[in-house]
XYZ file of N, CA, C and O in Angstrom:
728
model
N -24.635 6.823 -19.460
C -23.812 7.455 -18.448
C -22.613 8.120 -19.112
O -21.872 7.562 -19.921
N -22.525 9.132 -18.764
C -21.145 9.997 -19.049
C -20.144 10.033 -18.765
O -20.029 10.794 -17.804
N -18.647 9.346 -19.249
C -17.807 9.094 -18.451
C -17.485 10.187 -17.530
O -18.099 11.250 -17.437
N -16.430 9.808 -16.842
C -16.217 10.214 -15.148
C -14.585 10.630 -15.339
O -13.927 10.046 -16.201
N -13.967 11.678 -14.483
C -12.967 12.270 -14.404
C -12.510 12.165 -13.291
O -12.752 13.110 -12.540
N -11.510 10.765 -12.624
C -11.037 11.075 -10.918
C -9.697 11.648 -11.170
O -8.942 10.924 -11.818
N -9.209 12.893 -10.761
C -7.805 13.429 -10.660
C -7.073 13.695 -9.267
O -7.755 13.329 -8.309
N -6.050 14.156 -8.998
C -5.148 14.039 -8.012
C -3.996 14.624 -8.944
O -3.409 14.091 -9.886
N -3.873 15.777 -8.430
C -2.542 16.432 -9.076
C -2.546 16.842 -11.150
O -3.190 17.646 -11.824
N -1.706 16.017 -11.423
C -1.421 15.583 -12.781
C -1.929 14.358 -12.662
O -2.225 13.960 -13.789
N -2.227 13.399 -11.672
C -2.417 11.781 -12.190
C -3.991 11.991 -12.403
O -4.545 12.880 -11.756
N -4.785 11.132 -13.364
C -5.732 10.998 -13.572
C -6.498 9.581 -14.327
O -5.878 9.001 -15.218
N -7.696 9.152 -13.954
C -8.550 8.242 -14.330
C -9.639 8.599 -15.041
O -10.445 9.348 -14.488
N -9.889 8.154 -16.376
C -11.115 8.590 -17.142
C -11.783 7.178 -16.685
O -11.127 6.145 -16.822
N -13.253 7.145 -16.074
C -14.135 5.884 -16.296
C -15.564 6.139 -17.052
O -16.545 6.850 -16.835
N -15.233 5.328 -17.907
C -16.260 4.711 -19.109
C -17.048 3.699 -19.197
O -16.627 2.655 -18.698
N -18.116 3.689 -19.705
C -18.746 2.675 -20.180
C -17.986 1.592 -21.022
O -17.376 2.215 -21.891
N -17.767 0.346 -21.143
C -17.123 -0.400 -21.894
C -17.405 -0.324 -23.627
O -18.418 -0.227 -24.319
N -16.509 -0.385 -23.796
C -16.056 -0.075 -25.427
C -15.813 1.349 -25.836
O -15.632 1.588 -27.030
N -15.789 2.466 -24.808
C -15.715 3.458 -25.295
C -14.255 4.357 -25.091
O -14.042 5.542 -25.347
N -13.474 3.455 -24.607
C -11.983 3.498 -24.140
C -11.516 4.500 -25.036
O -11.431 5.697 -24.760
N -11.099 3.757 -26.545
C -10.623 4.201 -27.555
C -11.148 5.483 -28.075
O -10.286 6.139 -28.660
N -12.648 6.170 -28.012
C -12.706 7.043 -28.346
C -12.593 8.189 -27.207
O -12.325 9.373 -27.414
N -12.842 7.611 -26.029
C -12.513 8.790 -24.714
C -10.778 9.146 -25.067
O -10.471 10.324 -24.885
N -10.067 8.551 -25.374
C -8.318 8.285 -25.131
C -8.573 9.214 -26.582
O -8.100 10.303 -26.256
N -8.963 9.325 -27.697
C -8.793 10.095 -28.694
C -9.188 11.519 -28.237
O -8.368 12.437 -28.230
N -10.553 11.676 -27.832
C -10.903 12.902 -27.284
C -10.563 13.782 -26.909
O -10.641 14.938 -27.324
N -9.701 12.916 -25.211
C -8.634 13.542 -24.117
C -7.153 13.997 -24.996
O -6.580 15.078 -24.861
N -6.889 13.305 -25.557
C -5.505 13.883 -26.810
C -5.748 15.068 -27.123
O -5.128 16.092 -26.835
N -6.864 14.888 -27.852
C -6.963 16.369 -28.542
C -7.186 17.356 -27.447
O -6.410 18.296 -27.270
N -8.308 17.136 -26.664
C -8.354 18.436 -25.788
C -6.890 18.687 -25.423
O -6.382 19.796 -25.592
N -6.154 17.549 -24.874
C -4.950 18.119 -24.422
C -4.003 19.172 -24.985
O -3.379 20.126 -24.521
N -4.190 18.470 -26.456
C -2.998 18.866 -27.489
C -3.623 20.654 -27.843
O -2.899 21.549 -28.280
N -4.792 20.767 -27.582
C -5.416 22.091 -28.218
C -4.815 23.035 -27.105
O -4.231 24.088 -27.363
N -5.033 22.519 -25.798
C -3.978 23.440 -24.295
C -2.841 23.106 -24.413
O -2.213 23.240 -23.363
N -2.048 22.566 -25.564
C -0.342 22.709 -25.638
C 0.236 21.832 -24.572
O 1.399 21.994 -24.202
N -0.586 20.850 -24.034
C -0.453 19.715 -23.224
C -0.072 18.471 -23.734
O -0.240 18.389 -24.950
N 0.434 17.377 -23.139
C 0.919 16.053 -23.702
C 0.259 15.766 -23.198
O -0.332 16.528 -22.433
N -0.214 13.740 -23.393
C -1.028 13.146 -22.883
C 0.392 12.027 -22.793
O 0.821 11.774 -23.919
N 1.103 11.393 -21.742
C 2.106 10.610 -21.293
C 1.692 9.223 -22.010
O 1.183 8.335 -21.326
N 1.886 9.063 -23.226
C 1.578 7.507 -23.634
C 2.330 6.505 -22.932
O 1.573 5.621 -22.533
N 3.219 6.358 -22.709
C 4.030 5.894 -21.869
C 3.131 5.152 -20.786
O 2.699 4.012 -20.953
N 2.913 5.882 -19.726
C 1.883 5.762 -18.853
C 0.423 5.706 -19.030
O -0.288 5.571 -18.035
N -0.129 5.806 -20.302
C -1.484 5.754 -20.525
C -1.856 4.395 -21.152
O -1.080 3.865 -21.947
N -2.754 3.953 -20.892
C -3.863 2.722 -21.662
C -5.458 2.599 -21.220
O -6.069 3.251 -20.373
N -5.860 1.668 -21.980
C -7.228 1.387 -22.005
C -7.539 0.079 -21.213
O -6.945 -0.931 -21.591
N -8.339 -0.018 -20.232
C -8.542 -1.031 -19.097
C -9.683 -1.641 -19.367
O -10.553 -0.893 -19.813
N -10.026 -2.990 -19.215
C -11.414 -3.557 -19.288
C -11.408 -3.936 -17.974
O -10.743 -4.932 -17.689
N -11.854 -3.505 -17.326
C -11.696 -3.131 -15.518
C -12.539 -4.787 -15.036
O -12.684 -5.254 -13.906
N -12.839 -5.184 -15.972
C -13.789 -6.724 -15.570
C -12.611 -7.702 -16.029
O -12.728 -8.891 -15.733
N -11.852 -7.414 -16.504
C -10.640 -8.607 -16.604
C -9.120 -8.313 -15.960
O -8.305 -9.148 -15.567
N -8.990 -6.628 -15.984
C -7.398 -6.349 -15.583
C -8.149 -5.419 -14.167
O -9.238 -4.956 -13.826
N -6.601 -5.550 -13.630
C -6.708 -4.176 -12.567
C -5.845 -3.485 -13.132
O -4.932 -3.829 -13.883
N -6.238 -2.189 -12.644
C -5.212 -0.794 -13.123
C -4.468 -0.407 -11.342
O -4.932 -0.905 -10.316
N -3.322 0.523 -11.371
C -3.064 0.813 -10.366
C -3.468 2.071 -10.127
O -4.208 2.220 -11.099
N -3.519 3.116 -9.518
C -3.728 4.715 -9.351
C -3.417 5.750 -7.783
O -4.322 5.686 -6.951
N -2.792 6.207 -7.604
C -1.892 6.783 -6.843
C -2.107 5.751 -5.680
O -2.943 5.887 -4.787
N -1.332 4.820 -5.800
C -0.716 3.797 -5.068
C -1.573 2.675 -4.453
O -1.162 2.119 -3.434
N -2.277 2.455 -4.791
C -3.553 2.128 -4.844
C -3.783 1.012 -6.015
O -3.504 1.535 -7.094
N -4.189 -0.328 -6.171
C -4.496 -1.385 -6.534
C -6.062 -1.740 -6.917
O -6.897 -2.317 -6.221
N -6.165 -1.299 -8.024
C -7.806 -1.529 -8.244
C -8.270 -2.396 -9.274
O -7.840 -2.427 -10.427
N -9.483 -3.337 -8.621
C -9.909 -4.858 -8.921
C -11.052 -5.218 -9.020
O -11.906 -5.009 -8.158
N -11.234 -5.805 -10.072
C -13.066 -5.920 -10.197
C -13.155 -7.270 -9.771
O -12.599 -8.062 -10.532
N -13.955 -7.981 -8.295
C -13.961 -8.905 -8.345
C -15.094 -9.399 -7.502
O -15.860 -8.528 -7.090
N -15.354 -10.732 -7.149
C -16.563 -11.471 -6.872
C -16.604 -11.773 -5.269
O -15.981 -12.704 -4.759
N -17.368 -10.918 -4.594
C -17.650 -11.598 -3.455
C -17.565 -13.031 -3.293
O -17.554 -13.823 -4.235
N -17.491 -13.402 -1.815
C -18.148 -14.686 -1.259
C -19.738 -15.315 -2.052
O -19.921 -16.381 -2.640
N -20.650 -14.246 -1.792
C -22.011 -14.217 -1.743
C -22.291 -13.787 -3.158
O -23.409 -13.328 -3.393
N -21.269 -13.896 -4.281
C -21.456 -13.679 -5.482
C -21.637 -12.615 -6.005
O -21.700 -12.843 -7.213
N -21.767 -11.528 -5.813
C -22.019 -10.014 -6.029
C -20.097 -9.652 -6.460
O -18.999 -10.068 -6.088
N -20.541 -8.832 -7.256
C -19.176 -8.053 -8.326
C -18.910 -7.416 -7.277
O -19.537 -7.621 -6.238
N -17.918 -6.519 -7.370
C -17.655 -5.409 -6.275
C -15.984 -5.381 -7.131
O -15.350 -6.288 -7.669
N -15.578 -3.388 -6.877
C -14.196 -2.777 -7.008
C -13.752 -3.281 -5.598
O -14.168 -3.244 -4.440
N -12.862 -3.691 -6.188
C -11.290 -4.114 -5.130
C -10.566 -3.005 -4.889
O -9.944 -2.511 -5.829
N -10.521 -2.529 -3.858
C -9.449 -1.290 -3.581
C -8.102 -1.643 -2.655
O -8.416 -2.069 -1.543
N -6.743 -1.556 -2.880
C -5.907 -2.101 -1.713
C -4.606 -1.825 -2.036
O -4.087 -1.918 -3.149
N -4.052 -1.444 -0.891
C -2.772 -1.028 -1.297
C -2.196 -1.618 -2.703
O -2.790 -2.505 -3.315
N -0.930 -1.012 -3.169
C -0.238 -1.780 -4.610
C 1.063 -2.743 -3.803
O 1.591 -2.629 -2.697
N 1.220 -3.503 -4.696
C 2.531 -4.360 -4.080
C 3.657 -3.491 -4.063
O 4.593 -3.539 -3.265
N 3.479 -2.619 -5.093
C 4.493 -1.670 -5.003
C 4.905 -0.124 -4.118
O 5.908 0.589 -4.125
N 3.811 -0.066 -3.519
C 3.686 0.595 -2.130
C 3.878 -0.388 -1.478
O 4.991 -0.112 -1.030
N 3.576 -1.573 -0.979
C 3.923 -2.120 0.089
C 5.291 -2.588 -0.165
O 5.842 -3.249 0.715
N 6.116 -2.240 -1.631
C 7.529 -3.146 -1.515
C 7.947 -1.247 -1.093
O 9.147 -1.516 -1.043
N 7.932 -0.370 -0.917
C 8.505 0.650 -0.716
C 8.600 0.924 0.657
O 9.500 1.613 1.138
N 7.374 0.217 1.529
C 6.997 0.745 2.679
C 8.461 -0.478 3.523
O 9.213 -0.275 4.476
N 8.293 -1.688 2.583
C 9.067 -2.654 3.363
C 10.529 -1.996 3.358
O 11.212 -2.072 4.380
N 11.094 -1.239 2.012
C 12.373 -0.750 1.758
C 12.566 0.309 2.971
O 13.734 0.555 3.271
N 11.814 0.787 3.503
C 12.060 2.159 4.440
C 12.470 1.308 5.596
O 13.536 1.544 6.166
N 11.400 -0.035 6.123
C 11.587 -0.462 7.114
C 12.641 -0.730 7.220
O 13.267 -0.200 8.139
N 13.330 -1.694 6.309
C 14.860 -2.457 5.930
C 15.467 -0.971 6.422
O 15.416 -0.856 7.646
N 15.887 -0.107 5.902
C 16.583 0.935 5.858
C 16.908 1.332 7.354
O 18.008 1.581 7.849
N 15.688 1.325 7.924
C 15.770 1.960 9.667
C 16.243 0.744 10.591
O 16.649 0.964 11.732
N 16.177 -0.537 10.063
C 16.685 -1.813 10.805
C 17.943 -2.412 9.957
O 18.018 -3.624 9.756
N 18.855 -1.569 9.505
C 19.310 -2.088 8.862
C 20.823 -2.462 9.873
O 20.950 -1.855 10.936
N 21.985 -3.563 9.406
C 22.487 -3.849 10.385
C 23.471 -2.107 10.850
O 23.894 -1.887 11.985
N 23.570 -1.472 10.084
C 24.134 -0.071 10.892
C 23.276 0.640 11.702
O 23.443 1.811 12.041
N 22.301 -0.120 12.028
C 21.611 0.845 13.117
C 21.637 -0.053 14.464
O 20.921 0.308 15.398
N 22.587 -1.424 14.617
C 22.147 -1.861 15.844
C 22.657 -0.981 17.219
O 22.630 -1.130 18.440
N 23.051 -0.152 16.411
C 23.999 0.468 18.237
C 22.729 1.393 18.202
O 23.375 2.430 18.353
N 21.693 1.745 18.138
C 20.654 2.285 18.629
C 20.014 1.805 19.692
O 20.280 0.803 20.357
N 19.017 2.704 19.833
C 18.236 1.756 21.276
C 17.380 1.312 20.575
O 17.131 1.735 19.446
N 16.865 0.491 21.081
C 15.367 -0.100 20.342
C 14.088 0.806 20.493
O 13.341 1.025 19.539
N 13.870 1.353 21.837
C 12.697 2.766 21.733
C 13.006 3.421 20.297
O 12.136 3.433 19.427
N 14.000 3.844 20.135
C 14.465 4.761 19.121
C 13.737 4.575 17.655
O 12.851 5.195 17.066
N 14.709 3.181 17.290
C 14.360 2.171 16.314
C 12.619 1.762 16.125
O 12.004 1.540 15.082
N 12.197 1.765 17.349
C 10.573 1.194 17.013
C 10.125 2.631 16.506
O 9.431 2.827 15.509
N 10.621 3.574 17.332
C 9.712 5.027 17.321
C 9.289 5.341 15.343
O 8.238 5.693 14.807
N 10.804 4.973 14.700
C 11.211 5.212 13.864
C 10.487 4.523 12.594
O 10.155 5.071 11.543
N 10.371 3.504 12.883
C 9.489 2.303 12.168
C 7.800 2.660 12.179
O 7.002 2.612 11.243
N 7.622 2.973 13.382
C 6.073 3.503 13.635
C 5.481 4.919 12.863
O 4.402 5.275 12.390
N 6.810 5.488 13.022
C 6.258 6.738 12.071
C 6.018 6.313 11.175
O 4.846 6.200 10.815
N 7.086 5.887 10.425
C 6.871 5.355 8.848
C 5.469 4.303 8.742
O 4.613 4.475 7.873
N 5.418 3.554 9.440
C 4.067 2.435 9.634
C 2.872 3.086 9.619
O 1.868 2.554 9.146
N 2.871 4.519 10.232
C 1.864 5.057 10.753
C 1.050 5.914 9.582
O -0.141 5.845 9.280
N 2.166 6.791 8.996
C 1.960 7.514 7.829
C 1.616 6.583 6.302
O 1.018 6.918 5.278
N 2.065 5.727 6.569
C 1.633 4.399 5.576
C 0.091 4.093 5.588
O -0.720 4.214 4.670
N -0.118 3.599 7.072
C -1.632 3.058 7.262
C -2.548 4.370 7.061
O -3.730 4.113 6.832
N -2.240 5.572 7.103
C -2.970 6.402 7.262
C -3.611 7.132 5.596
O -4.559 7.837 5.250
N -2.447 6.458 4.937
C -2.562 7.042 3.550
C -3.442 5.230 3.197
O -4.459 5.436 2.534
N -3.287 4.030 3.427
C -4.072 3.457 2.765
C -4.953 2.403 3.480
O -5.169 1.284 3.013
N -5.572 2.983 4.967
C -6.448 2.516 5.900
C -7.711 2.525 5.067
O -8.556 3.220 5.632
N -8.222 1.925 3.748
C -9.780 2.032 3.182
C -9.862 0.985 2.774
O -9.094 0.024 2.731
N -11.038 1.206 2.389
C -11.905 -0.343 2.203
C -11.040 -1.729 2.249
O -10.794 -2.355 3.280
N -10.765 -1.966 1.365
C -10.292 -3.775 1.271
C -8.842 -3.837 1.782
O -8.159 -4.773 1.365
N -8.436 -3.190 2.408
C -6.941 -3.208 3.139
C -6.254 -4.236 4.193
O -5.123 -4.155 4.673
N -7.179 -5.155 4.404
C -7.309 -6.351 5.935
C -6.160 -7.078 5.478
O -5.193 -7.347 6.192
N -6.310 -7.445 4.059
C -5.844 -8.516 3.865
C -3.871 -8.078 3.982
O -2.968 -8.625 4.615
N -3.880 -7.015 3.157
C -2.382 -6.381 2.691
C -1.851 -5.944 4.173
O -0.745 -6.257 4.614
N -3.001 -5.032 4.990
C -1.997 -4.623 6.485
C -2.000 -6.101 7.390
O -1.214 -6.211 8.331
N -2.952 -7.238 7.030
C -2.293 -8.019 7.678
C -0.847 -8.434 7.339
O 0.028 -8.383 8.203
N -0.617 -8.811 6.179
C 0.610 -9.421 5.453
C 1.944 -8.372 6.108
O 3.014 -8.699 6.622
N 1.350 -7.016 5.834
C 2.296 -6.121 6.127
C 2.944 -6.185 7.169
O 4.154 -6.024 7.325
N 1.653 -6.572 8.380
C 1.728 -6.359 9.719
C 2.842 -7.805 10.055
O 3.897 -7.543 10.633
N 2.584 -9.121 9.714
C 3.881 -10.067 9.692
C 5.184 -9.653 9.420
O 6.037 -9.753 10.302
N 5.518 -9.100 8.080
C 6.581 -8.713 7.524
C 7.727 -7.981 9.182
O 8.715 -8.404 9.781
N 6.888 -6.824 9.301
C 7.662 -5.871 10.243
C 8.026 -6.686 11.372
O 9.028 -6.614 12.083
N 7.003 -7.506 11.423
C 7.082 -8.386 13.060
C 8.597 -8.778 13.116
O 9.529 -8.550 13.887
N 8.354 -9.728 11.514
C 9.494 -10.802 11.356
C 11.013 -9.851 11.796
O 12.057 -10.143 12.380
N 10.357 -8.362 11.038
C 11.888 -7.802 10.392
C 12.558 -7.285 12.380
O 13.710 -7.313 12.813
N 11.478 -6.950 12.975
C 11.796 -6.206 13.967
C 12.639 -7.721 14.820
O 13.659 -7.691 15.509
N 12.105 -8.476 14.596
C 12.504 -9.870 15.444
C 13.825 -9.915 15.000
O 14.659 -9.480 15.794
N 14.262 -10.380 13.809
C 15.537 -10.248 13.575
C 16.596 -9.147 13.963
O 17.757 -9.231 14.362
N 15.345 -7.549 13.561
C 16.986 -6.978 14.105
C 17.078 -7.040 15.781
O 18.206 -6.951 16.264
N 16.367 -7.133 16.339
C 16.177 -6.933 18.539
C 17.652 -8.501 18.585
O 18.774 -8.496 19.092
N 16.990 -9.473 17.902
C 17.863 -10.668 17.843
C 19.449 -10.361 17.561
O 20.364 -10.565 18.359
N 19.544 -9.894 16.412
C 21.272 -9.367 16.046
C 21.166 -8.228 17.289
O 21.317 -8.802 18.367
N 21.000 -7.112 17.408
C 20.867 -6.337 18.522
C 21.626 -6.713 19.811
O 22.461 -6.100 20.476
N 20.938 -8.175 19.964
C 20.832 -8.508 21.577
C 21.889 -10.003 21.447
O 21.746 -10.885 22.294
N 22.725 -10.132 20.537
C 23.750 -11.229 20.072
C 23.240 -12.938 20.540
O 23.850 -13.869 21.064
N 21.760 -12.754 20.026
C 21.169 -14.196 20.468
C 22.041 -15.048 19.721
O 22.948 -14.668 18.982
N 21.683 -16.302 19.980
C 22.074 -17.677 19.147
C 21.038 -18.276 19.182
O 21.181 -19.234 18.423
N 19.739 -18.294 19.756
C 19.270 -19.490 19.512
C 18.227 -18.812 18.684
O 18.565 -17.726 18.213
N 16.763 -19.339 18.357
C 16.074 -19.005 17.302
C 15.435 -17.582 17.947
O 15.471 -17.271 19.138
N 14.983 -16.985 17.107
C 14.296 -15.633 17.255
C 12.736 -15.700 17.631
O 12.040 -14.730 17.930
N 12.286 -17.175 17.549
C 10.905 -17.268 17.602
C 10.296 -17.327 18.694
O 9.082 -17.527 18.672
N 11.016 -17.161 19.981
C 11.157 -17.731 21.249
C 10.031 -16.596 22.221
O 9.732 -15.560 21.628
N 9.692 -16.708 23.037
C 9.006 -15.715 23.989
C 9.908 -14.528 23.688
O 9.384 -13.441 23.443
N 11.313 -14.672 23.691
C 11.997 -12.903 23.720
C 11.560 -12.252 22.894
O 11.901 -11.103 23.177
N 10.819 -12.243 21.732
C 10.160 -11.574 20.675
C 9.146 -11.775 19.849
O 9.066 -11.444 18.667
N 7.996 -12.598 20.832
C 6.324 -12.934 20.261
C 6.175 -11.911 20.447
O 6.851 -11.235 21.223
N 4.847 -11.366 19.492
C 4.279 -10.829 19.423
C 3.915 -9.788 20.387
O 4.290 -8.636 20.171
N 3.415 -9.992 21.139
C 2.802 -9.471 22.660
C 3.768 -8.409 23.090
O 3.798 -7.178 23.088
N 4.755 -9.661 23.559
C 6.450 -8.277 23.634
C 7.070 -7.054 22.527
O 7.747 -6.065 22.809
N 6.665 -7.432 21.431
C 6.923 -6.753 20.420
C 5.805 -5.090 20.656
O 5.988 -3.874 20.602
N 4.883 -5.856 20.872
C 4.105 -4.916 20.762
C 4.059 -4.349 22.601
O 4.273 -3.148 22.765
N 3.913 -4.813 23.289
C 3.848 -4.370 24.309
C 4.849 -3.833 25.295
O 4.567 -3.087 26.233
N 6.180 -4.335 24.960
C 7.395 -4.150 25.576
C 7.803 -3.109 24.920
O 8.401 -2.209 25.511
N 7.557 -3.057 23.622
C 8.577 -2.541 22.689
C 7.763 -1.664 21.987
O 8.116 -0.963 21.038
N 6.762 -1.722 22.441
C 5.802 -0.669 21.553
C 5.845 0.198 20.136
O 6.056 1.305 19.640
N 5.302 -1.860 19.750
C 5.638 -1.789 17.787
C 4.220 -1.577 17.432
O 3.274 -1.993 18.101
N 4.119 -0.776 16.130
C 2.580 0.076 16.141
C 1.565 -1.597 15.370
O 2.036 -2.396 14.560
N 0.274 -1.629 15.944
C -0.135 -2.489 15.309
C -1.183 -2.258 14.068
O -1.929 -1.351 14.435
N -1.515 -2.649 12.894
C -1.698 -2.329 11.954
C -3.752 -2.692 12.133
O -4.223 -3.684 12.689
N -4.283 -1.947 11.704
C -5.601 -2.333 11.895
C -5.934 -3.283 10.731
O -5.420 -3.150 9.621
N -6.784 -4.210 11.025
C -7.059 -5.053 10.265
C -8.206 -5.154 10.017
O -8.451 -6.222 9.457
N -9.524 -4.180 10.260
C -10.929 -3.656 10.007
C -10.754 -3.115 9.375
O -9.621 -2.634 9.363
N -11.735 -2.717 8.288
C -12.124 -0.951 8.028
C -13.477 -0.609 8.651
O -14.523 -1.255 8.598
N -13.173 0.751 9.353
C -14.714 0.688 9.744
C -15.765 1.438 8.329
O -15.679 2.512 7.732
N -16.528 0.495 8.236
C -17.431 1.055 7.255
C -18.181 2.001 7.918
O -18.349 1.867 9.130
N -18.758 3.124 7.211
C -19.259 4.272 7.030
C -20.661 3.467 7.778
O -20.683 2.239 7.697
N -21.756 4.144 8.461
C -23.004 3.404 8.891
C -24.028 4.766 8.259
O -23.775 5.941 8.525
N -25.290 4.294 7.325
C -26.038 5.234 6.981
C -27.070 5.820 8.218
O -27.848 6.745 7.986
């Protein structure tokens, strides 16, 4: 098999047959260097995709073992997209925004939530938009709570779930992927 070329912009993935890392990574140099191009060492290495994951435009990729024993690529958001997605949230709930309305505030959160899920709604994602999907809950609970000058705990009917989502119409994160049907 002939290695494989996935690109996106400037970012790019060479995939190889194992052991042939080192001479694909020599190859790609030179072609580069002959078009007056750099190859970013910095950012470049050689992956044994059966022991490490690599990341690639935001994206978390994993060679790993079913339930039912079968290998399979892991695809799923990066922690580091999901610590960015959490930084935006923080940002729009942050305590200078309580004199907002809360429509406002959810509207605001949902975009961002929305454009998130939409860029990494594929395959193995259940697990990360669930996690994700807690995070916001928690974060939205706290700020409605400072918001609304509670004292007692935040965990209370004023901000389960249900209300969150139904009162307050907080976007909910899908936790399927629908697979493709042949």
């Amino acid at each position: 098999m002939k290695a494989v070329m996935v690109r996106y912009a400037d970012d790019f993935v060479v995939l190889c047959r194992k052991g042939q890392g080192a001479e694909m990574h020599r190859r790609l140099k030179h072609w580069l260097e002959r078009r007056e191009l750099k190859l970013n060492e910095r950012k470049t290495r050689i992956v044994d995709f059966e022991k490490e994951s690599f990341e690639f435009l935001g994206f978390r990729l994993a060679w790993r073992k079913a339930a039912k024993g079968k290998h399979y690529p892991h695809c799923e958001p990066s922690p580091k997209s999901c610590g960015k997605l959490r930084d935006v949230i923080r940002e729009e709930t942050a305590r200078s925004t309580q004199w907002k309305e809360p429509g406002e505030v959810m509207e605001r959160v949902n975009r961002r939530a929305r454009g998130w899920i939409g860029y990494f709604h594929y395959a193995n994602s259940s697990r990360v938009f669930g996690k994700m999907q807690w995070q916001i809950r928690e974060r939205m609970r706290r700020w409605l709570w400072k918001k609304h000058a509670k004292t007692k705990a935040h965990y209370g009917k004023a901000y389960d779930n249900e209300r969150l989502h139904n009162q307050y119409g907080l976007i909910r994160f899908p936790l399927h992927t629908n697979w493709p049907t042949p």
